[in-house]
Coordinates of C-alpha atoms and ligand atoms in Angstrom, one line a residue:
M636 CA -24.0 18.3 24.1
D637 CA -20.4 19.0 24.7
D638 CA -18.1 16.4 26.1
F639 CA -15.6 19.1 27.1
Y640 CA -17.2 21.5 29.6
Y641 CA -16.5 23.6 32.7
E642 CA -17.6 22.5 36.2
G643 CA -16.7 24.8 39.0
G644 CA -14.2 26.6 36.8
A645 CA -12.4 23.4 35.9
L646 CA -12.4 22.0 32.3
R647 CA -13.4 18.4 32.1
C648 CA -13.6 15.7 29.5
E649 CA -16.7 13.7 30.2
G650 CA -16.4 12.7 33.9
V651 CA -12.7 13.5 34.3
A652 CA -11.0 16.8 35.2
L653 CA -8.3 17.5 32.6
D654 CA -6.1 18.8 35.3
E655 CA -6.0 15.3 36.8
I656 CA -4.9 13.8 33.5
A657 CA -2.2 16.5 33.0
R658 CA -0.8 15.8 36.5
A659 CA -0.7 12.1 36.0
A660 CA 0.3 11.9 32.3
G661 CA 2.3 15.2 31.9
T662 CA 2.0 17.6 29.0
P663 CA 1.7 17.9 26.1
T664 CA -0.9 15.2 25.9
Y665 CA -3.8 14.6 23.6
V666 CA -7.1 13.7 25.3
Y667 CA -9.9 12.0 23.4
S668 CA -13.5 11.6 24.4
H669 CA -14.9 8.2 23.7
A670 CA -18.5 9.5 24.0
A671 CA -17.8 12.3 21.4
I672 CA -16.4 9.8 18.9
Q673 CA -19.4 7.6 19.4
R674 CA -21.8 10.5 19.1
A675 CA -20.3 11.8 15.9
Y676 CA -20.2 8.4 14.3
T677 CA -23.8 7.7 15.3
E678 CA -25.0 11.1 14.0
L679 CA -23.5 10.3 10.6
D680 CA -24.8 6.7 10.5
E681 CA -28.3 7.9 11.4
A682 CA -28.2 10.6 8.8
F683 CA -28.0 7.9 6.1
S684 CA -30.8 5.9 7.5
G685 CA -33.2 4.6 4.9
L686 CA -30.3 4.1 2.5
D687 CA -28.2 1.0 2.3
H688 CA -24.9 2.5 3.5
L689 CA -21.6 2.2 5.3
V690 CA -19.9 5.0 7.2
C691 CA -16.1 4.5 6.9
Y692 CA -13.7 6.4 9.2
A693 CA -10.7 8.0 7.5
V694 CA -7.9 6.6 9.5
K695 CA -5.4 9.3 8.6
A696 CA -7.4 11.8 10.7
N697 CA -6.4 9.9 13.9
G698 CA -5.2 6.4 13.7
N699 CA -4.7 5.6 17.3
L700 CA -5.6 2.0 17.9
A701 CA -8.0 2.9 20.7
V702 CA -9.8 5.4 18.5
L703 CA -10.0 2.8 15.7
R704 CA -11.2 0.1 18.0
A705 CA -14.0 2.3 19.3
L706 CA -15.2 2.8 15.8
A707 CA -14.7 -0.8 14.6
S708 CA -16.9 -1.8 17.6
L709 CA -19.6 0.5 16.4
G710 CA -19.6 -1.2 13.0
A711 CA -17.8 1.5 11.1
G712 CA -15.7 0.8 8.1
A713 CA -12.2 2.2 7.5
D714 CA -10.9 4.4 4.8
I715 CA -7.1 3.9 4.4
V716 CA -4.5 5.6 2.3
S717 CA -1.4 3.5 2.9
G718 CA -0.1 0.0 3.8
G719 CA 0.6 1.4 7.3
E720 CA -3.0 2.4 7.8
L721 CA -4.1 -1.1 6.6
Y722 CA -1.9 -2.6 9.3
R723 CA -3.4 -0.3 11.9
A724 CA -6.9 -1.0 10.8
M725 CA -6.3 -4.8 10.9
R726 CA -4.6 -4.5 14.3
A727 CA -7.6 -2.5 15.6
G728 CA -10.1 -5.2 14.5
F729 CA -11.8 -3.7 11.5
D730 CA -13.5 -6.2 9.2
P731 CA -11.4 -6.2 6.0
K732 CA -14.8 -6.4 4.2
K733 CA -15.3 -2.8 5.4
V734 CA -12.0 -1.4 4.3
V735 CA -11.6 1.0 1.3
F736 CA -8.2 1.9 0.1
A737 CA -7.5 5.3 -1.6
G738 CA -4.4 7.1 -2.6
V739 CA -2.6 8.2 -5.8
G740 CA 0.6 6.3 -5.2
K741 CA -0.2 2.9 -3.9
T742 CA 2.9 0.7 -4.3
E743 CA 3.0 -2.9 -5.3
A744 CA 3.5 -4.0 -1.7
E745 CA 0.5 -1.9 -0.6
L746 CA -1.7 -3.3 -3.4
M747 CA -0.7 -6.8 -2.5
A748 CA -1.4 -6.3 1.2
G749 CA -4.9 -5.1 0.2
L750 CA -5.4 -8.1 -2.0
G751 CA -4.2 -10.3 0.7
E752 CA -6.8 -9.0 3.2
R753 CA -9.5 -9.1 0.5
I754 CA -10.5 -5.6 1.3
L755 CA -13.9 -4.2 0.1
L756 CA -12.6 -1.8 -2.5
F757 CA -9.5 -0.3 -4.0
N758 CA -10.3 3.3 -5.0
V759 CA -8.2 3.3 -8.1
E760 CA -6.9 6.8 -9.1
S761 CA -5.2 6.2 -12.5
A762 CA -4.9 3.9 -15.5
P763 CA -1.4 2.6 -14.5
E764 CA -2.7 1.8 -11.1
L765 CA -5.5 -0.3 -12.5
E766 CA -3.1 -2.1 -14.8
R767 CA -0.8 -2.9 -12.0
L768 CA -3.6 -4.1 -9.8
E769 CA -4.7 -6.5 -12.6
R770 CA -1.2 -7.8 -13.0
L771 CA -0.7 -8.4 -9.3
A772 CA -4.2 -10.0 -8.8
A773 CA -3.5 -12.3 -11.8
R774 CA -0.1 -13.3 -10.4
F775 CA -1.4 -14.1 -7.0
G776 CA -4.7 -15.7 -8.1
K777 CA -6.9 -12.9 -6.4
R778 CA -9.7 -10.8 -7.6
A779 CA -9.5 -7.0 -7.1
R780 CA -12.7 -5.2 -6.2
V781 CA -12.4 -1.7 -7.7
S782 CA -14.0 1.7 -7.4
L783 CA -12.9 4.3 -9.9
R784 CA -12.0 7.5 -8.0
V785 CA -13.2 10.3 -10.3
N786 CA -12.3 13.9 -10.1
P787 CA -15.6 15.7 -10.6
D788 CA -13.8 19.1 -11.1
V789 CA -15.7 20.8 -8.3
D790 CA -14.0 23.3 -6.0
A791 CA -14.8 22.4 -2.4
G792 CA -14.0 25.9 -1.3
S793 CA -11.8 24.9 1.6
H794 CA -8.0 25.7 2.1
D795 CA -6.0 25.2 -1.0
H796 CA -3.9 22.4 0.5
I797 CA -7.0 20.3 1.4
T798 CA -9.0 20.8 -1.7
T799 CA -8.7 17.7 -3.9
G800 CA -11.5 17.6 -6.5
R801 CA -10.4 20.2 -9.0
E802 CA -9.0 19.3 -12.4
R803 CA -5.6 20.7 -11.4
D804 CA -5.4 18.6 -8.2
K805 CA -3.5 15.3 -8.4
F806 CA -6.4 13.1 -7.3
G807 CA -8.7 10.9 -9.2
I808 CA -9.5 10.3 -12.9
P809 CA -11.3 13.0 -14.9
I810 CA -14.9 11.9 -15.4
E811 CA -14.5 11.9 -19.2
Q812 CA -11.6 9.5 -19.0
A813 CA -13.2 7.2 -16.4
L814 CA -15.6 5.7 -19.0
A815 CA -12.7 4.9 -21.4
L816 CA -10.7 3.4 -18.5
A817 CA -13.7 1.2 -17.4
D818 CA -14.1 0.0 -21.0
R819 CA -10.4 -0.9 -21.2
A820 CA -10.7 -2.8 -17.9
K821 CA -13.3 -5.1 -19.6
Q822 CA -10.3 -7.1 -20.9
Y823 CA -8.9 -7.4 -17.5
R824 CA -9.6 -10.8 -16.0
C825 CA -9.0 -10.2 -12.3
V826 CA -10.3 -6.7 -11.8
D827 CA -14.0 -6.0 -11.2
I828 CA -15.2 -2.4 -11.6
I829 CA -18.0 -2.3 -9.1
G830 CA -17.9 1.2 -7.7
V831 CA -17.5 4.9 -8.2
H832 CA -15.6 7.0 -5.7
Q833 CA -15.1 10.7 -5.2
H834 CA -13.6 12.8 -2.5
I835 CA -13.4 16.6 -3.1
G836 CA -11.6 18.0 -0.1
S837 CA -11.6 18.5 3.6
Q838 CA -13.2 21.0 6.1
I839 CA -16.0 21.7 3.6
T840 CA -18.6 24.1 5.1
K841 CA -21.0 24.4 2.2
L842 CA -23.6 22.0 0.8
Q843 CA -23.3 23.2 -2.8
P844 CA -19.9 21.5 -3.7
F845 CA -21.3 18.2 -2.3
R846 CA -24.5 18.6 -4.3
D847 CA -22.6 19.4 -7.5
S848 CA -20.0 16.7 -7.2
V849 CA -22.3 14.0 -6.1
E850 CA -24.6 14.8 -9.0
R851 CA -21.7 14.6 -11.5
S852 CA -20.3 11.4 -10.1
A853 CA -23.8 9.9 -10.0
G854 CA -24.0 10.6 -13.7
L855 CA -21.0 8.3 -14.1
V856 CA -22.6 5.6 -12.0
E857 CA -25.6 5.7 -14.3
E858 CA -23.5 5.7 -17.5
L859 CA -21.4 2.8 -16.3
K860 CA -24.5 0.8 -15.4
T861 CA -25.9 1.5 -18.9
R862 CA -22.7 0.1 -20.3
G863 CA -23.2 -3.1 -18.4
F864 CA -21.0 -2.6 -15.4
D865 CA -22.3 -4.0 -12.2
I866 CA -21.9 -0.8 -10.1
Q867 CA -22.8 -1.8 -6.5
Y868 CA -21.1 1.1 -4.6
F869 CA -21.1 4.8 -4.7
N870 CA -18.6 6.4 -2.3
I871 CA -19.3 10.1 -1.8
G872 CA -16.0 10.7 0.1
G873 CA -15.4 12.6 3.3
G874 CA -14.7 16.2 4.0
L875 CA -17.6 17.4 6.1
G876 CA -16.3 20.4 8.1
I877 CA -16.5 21.1 11.8
R878 CA -16.8 24.3 13.8
Y879 CA -13.3 25.4 14.8
K880 CA -14.2 29.1 15.3
D881 CA -17.6 30.4 14.0
E882 CA -18.0 28.4 10.8
E883 CA -21.6 27.5 10.0
T884 CA -21.3 23.9 8.9
P885 CA -24.1 21.6 7.6
T886 CA -25.1 18.8 9.9
P887 CA -24.8 15.2 8.5
K888 CA -28.6 15.2 8.2
E889 CA -28.6 18.4 6.2
L890 CA -25.8 17.0 4.0
V891 CA -27.6 13.7 3.3
E892 CA -31.0 15.4 2.8
A893 CA -29.4 17.7 0.2
I894 CA -28.3 14.7 -1.9
R895 CA -30.7 12.0 -0.9
P896 CA -32.7 11.9 -4.2
T897 CA -29.5 11.5 -6.1
L898 CA -28.2 8.8 -3.8
E899 CA -31.6 6.9 -4.0
A900 CA -31.6 7.1 -7.8
A901 CA -28.1 5.7 -7.9
G902 CA -29.5 2.4 -6.6
T903 CA -26.2 1.3 -5.0
K904 CA -24.8 0.9 -1.6
I905 CA -23.7 4.3 -0.4
L906 CA -20.3 4.7 1.3
C907 CA -18.9 7.8 2.9
E908 CA -15.5 8.3 4.5
M909 CA -15.4 11.0 7.2
G910 CA -12.3 11.7 9.3
R911 CA -12.5 15.1 10.8
F912 CA -16.2 15.0 11.5
I913 CA -15.8 11.9 13.6
S914 CA -12.7 12.6 15.6
G915 CA -12.0 16.4 15.3
A916 CA -14.1 17.8 18.1
A917 CA -13.5 14.6 20.2
G918 CA -9.9 15.6 21.1
V919 CA -8.0 18.4 22.8
L920 CA -4.3 19.0 23.2
L921 CA -3.3 19.7 26.8
T922 CA -0.3 21.9 27.1
G923 CA 1.5 23.6 30.0
V924 CA 2.8 27.2 30.0
V925 CA 6.6 27.3 30.3
Y926 CA 7.1 31.1 30.2
R927 CA 5.4 34.4 29.8
K928 CA 7.5 36.7 27.7
K929 CA 7.2 40.3 26.4
S930 CA 9.0 41.5 23.3
G931 CA 8.3 45.1 22.5
E932 CA 4.6 45.4 22.2
K933 CA 4.0 41.7 21.8
D934 CA 3.0 39.4 24.6
F935 CA 3.9 35.7 24.2
I936 CA 2.7 32.7 26.1
V937 CA 5.3 30.0 25.6
A938 CA 3.8 26.5 25.7
D939 CA 5.4 23.1 26.0
A940 CA 3.5 22.0 22.8
G941 CA 4.6 23.3 19.4
M942 CA 4.1 22.8 15.7
N943 CA 5.7 19.3 15.9
D944 CA 2.8 18.3 18.1
L945 CA 0.0 20.2 16.3
L946 CA 0.9 21.3 12.9
R947 CA -2.4 22.7 11.7
P948 CA -1.9 26.4 12.8
S949 CA 1.5 26.6 11.2
L950 CA 0.6 24.6 8.1
Y951 CA -2.9 26.0 7.3
D952 CA -3.1 29.0 9.5
A953 CA -5.8 27.0 11.2
H954 CA -7.8 28.4 14.1
H955 CA -8.1 26.4 17.3
E956 CA -10.0 27.7 20.4
I957 CA -7.7 27.9 23.4
R958 CA -9.2 27.4 26.8
A959 CA -7.8 27.6 30.3
V960 CA -8.0 24.3 32.2
E961 CA -8.6 26.2 35.4
Q962 CA -10.6 29.4 34.6
N963 CA -9.5 32.6 36.3
G964 CA -11.6 34.8 34.1
S965 CA -8.9 37.1 32.8
V966 CA -7.9 37.4 29.2
T967 CA -5.0 38.9 27.3
G968 CA -4.0 39.8 23.8
A969 CA -1.1 37.4 23.0
D970 CA 0.4 34.8 20.8
L971 CA 0.5 31.2 22.1
V972 CA 3.8 29.8 20.7
G973 CA 5.7 26.6 21.0
P974 CA 9.3 25.9 21.8
V975 CA 10.3 24.9 18.3
C976 CA 13.0 26.9 16.5
E977 CA 10.8 28.3 13.8
S978 CA 9.0 31.7 13.7
G979 CA 6.1 29.8 12.2
D980 CA 5.8 27.7 15.4
Y981 CA 2.6 28.9 17.0
L982 CA -0.8 27.5 18.2
A983 CA -2.6 30.8 18.2
R984 CA -1.5 34.2 16.9
D985 CA -2.7 37.7 17.7
R986 CA -5.6 36.4 19.8
E987 CA -7.5 37.1 22.9
L988 CA -6.3 34.3 25.1
P989 CA -6.7 33.1 28.7
D990 CA -4.2 35.1 30.8
A991 CA -2.3 31.9 31.7
Q992 CA 0.8 32.2 33.8
E993 CA 3.9 29.9 34.2
G994 CA 2.8 26.4 35.2
D995 CA -0.9 26.9 34.1
L996 CA -2.5 24.5 31.8
L997 CA -4.2 25.3 28.5
A998 CA -6.4 23.1 26.2
V999 CA -6.2 23.5 22.5
M1000 CA -9.7 22.5 21.4
D1001 CA -10.8 20.4 18.4
A1002 CA -7.5 18.7 18.0
G1003 CA -8.7 15.2 17.6
A1004 CA -8.3 15.1 13.9
Y1005 CA -5.0 15.8 12.0
G1006 CA -3.4 16.5 15.4
F1007 CA -1.3 13.5 16.6
S1008 CA -1.5 11.9 13.2
M1009 CA 0.5 14.9 11.7
A1010 CA 2.9 15.1 14.7
S1011 CA 6.6 14.7 14.1
N1012 CA 9.9 14.6 16.1
Y1013 CA 11.1 17.8 14.7
N1014 CA 13.6 19.5 17.0
S1015 CA 14.1 16.0 18.5
R1016 CA 11.0 16.4 20.5
P1017 CA 9.4 13.1 21.7
R1018 CA 5.8 13.0 20.5
P1019 CA 3.0 13.6 23.1
A1020 CA 1.1 11.0 25.1
E1021 CA -2.5 10.2 24.0
V1022 CA -5.3 9.5 26.5
M1023 CA -8.8 8.3 26.1
V1024 CA -11.6 9.2 28.5
S1025 CA -14.8 7.2 28.8
G1026 CA -17.2 8.4 31.5
E1027 CA -15.3 8.5 34.8
R1028 CA -12.5 6.3 33.5
W1029 CA -9.4 7.3 31.5
S1030 CA -6.4 5.5 30.1
V1031 CA -3.2 6.3 28.3
V1032 CA -3.7 4.9 24.8
R1033 CA -0.2 5.9 23.6
E1034 CA 2.8 6.5 25.9
R1035 CA 4.7 9.6 25.6
E1036 CA 7.8 8.9 23.5
H1037 CA 11.2 8.6 25.3
Y1038 CA 14.5 9.9 24.1
A1039 CA 15.5 6.4 23.1
D1040 CA 12.6 6.4 20.7
L1041 CA 14.1 9.4 18.9
V1042 CA 17.1 7.4 17.8
K1043 CA 15.4 4.0 17.3
G1044 CA 16.7 2.4 14.1
E1045 CA 19.6 4.8 13.7
L1046 CA 23.1 3.3 13.3
V1047 CA 26.5 4.8 13.4
P1048 CA 28.5 3.0 10.6
A1049 CA 31.7 1.1 11.3
F1050 CA 33.7 3.5 9.2
L1051 CA 33.1 6.2 11.8
Ligands
PLP959 C1 -8.5 12.6 3.9 C2 -9.5 11.8 3.2 C3 -10.8 11.6 3.8 C4 -11.3 12.2 5.0 O1 -11.3 13.6 5.0 P1 -12.0 14.4 6.2 O2 -11.9 15.8 5.8 O3 -11.1 14.1 7.4 O4 -13.4 13.9 6.4 C5 -11.7 10.8 3.0 N1 -11.4 10.2 1.9 C6 -10.1 10.4 1.3 C7 -9.8 9.7 0.1 C8 -9.2 11.2 2.0 O5 -8.0 11.3 1.4

């Protein structure tokens, strides 16, 4: 089932023609399918059936309030990595009892905000963080519910920038040190070690790294229990990949079946925290063609969306399918580039692309995760609008930024 499909040569999102959205909302615009978000979440949730579990959504993949509300309404939890994401999650209506907070550099203000909301778990990534959490909880008369984020030293095999579970990566606590840290925490009065957390990377397309890491981390669950810790949660992280091009990715069911015996043996509530799998395929970036340009042998399609709107191609050399919003059947070998003043500003390079002419519309597929959330104002470009479609209805869920937004908060000092 695809929520983006052609009908009579026109690309649609659920019951709405993308051309209609582009005409009304302009371009570039992100378009999200409510049905696709629901379907992905439900597929994950059902994969874990038979296990006491909670599927959390990694807010950093796409933190738009409408996306978050859609997931909160389905009963999802939220995986956050900053105070700003906590704010978003609360604004969107997530139950704080379903919020888990990861990140290597949580500040005092962020830890306090989490304590204030009485979130489900802090995924603590170092000894000094645990110590600071104890101090703050004591000072404010709170209890901190803690999972230790371990680094299982498994290579997830994805892009170097998004692989997080190897010893040389900055994330988590080496498994050998986790036991010592837990023992030290026994003296802490306000911190309860009740979980084990791991997250080994993103866009993982193989089962083996999940199997290996879950097994290692489950060993720690077991060991902590043996030492008298009341471990109630085992968080296996996120990172399940999606198909951008021709990747063969495991389904949620295949993932869970591969590790089910280990999860059952752990005897805890199972948490996962997927971002890309839930929102990635649920969004496209609509962009208009500004110019066609030839430069020697190279053919360029110049779009009104660039690396500031969708950074993944420039940052990770990531592949996104490009589709014509109105099919005309012809293709051309070209680069799809943006207007930003950087040679690295492209959406697709050396590719067979729809032969789009000035004024035509293109859809950059699978842009629902790490799309808008990584957008910037580089080159003083207002960030795109965001739209959500549900059946025949659609609504702007974030206005396109105005020029005034670009200088918001800037002040020219009196001495000038
Ligand atoms: C980014 C992140 C996730 C989500 O990763 P996806 O690849 O989007 O599923 C989950 N947990 C943590 C701790 C993260 O940093």
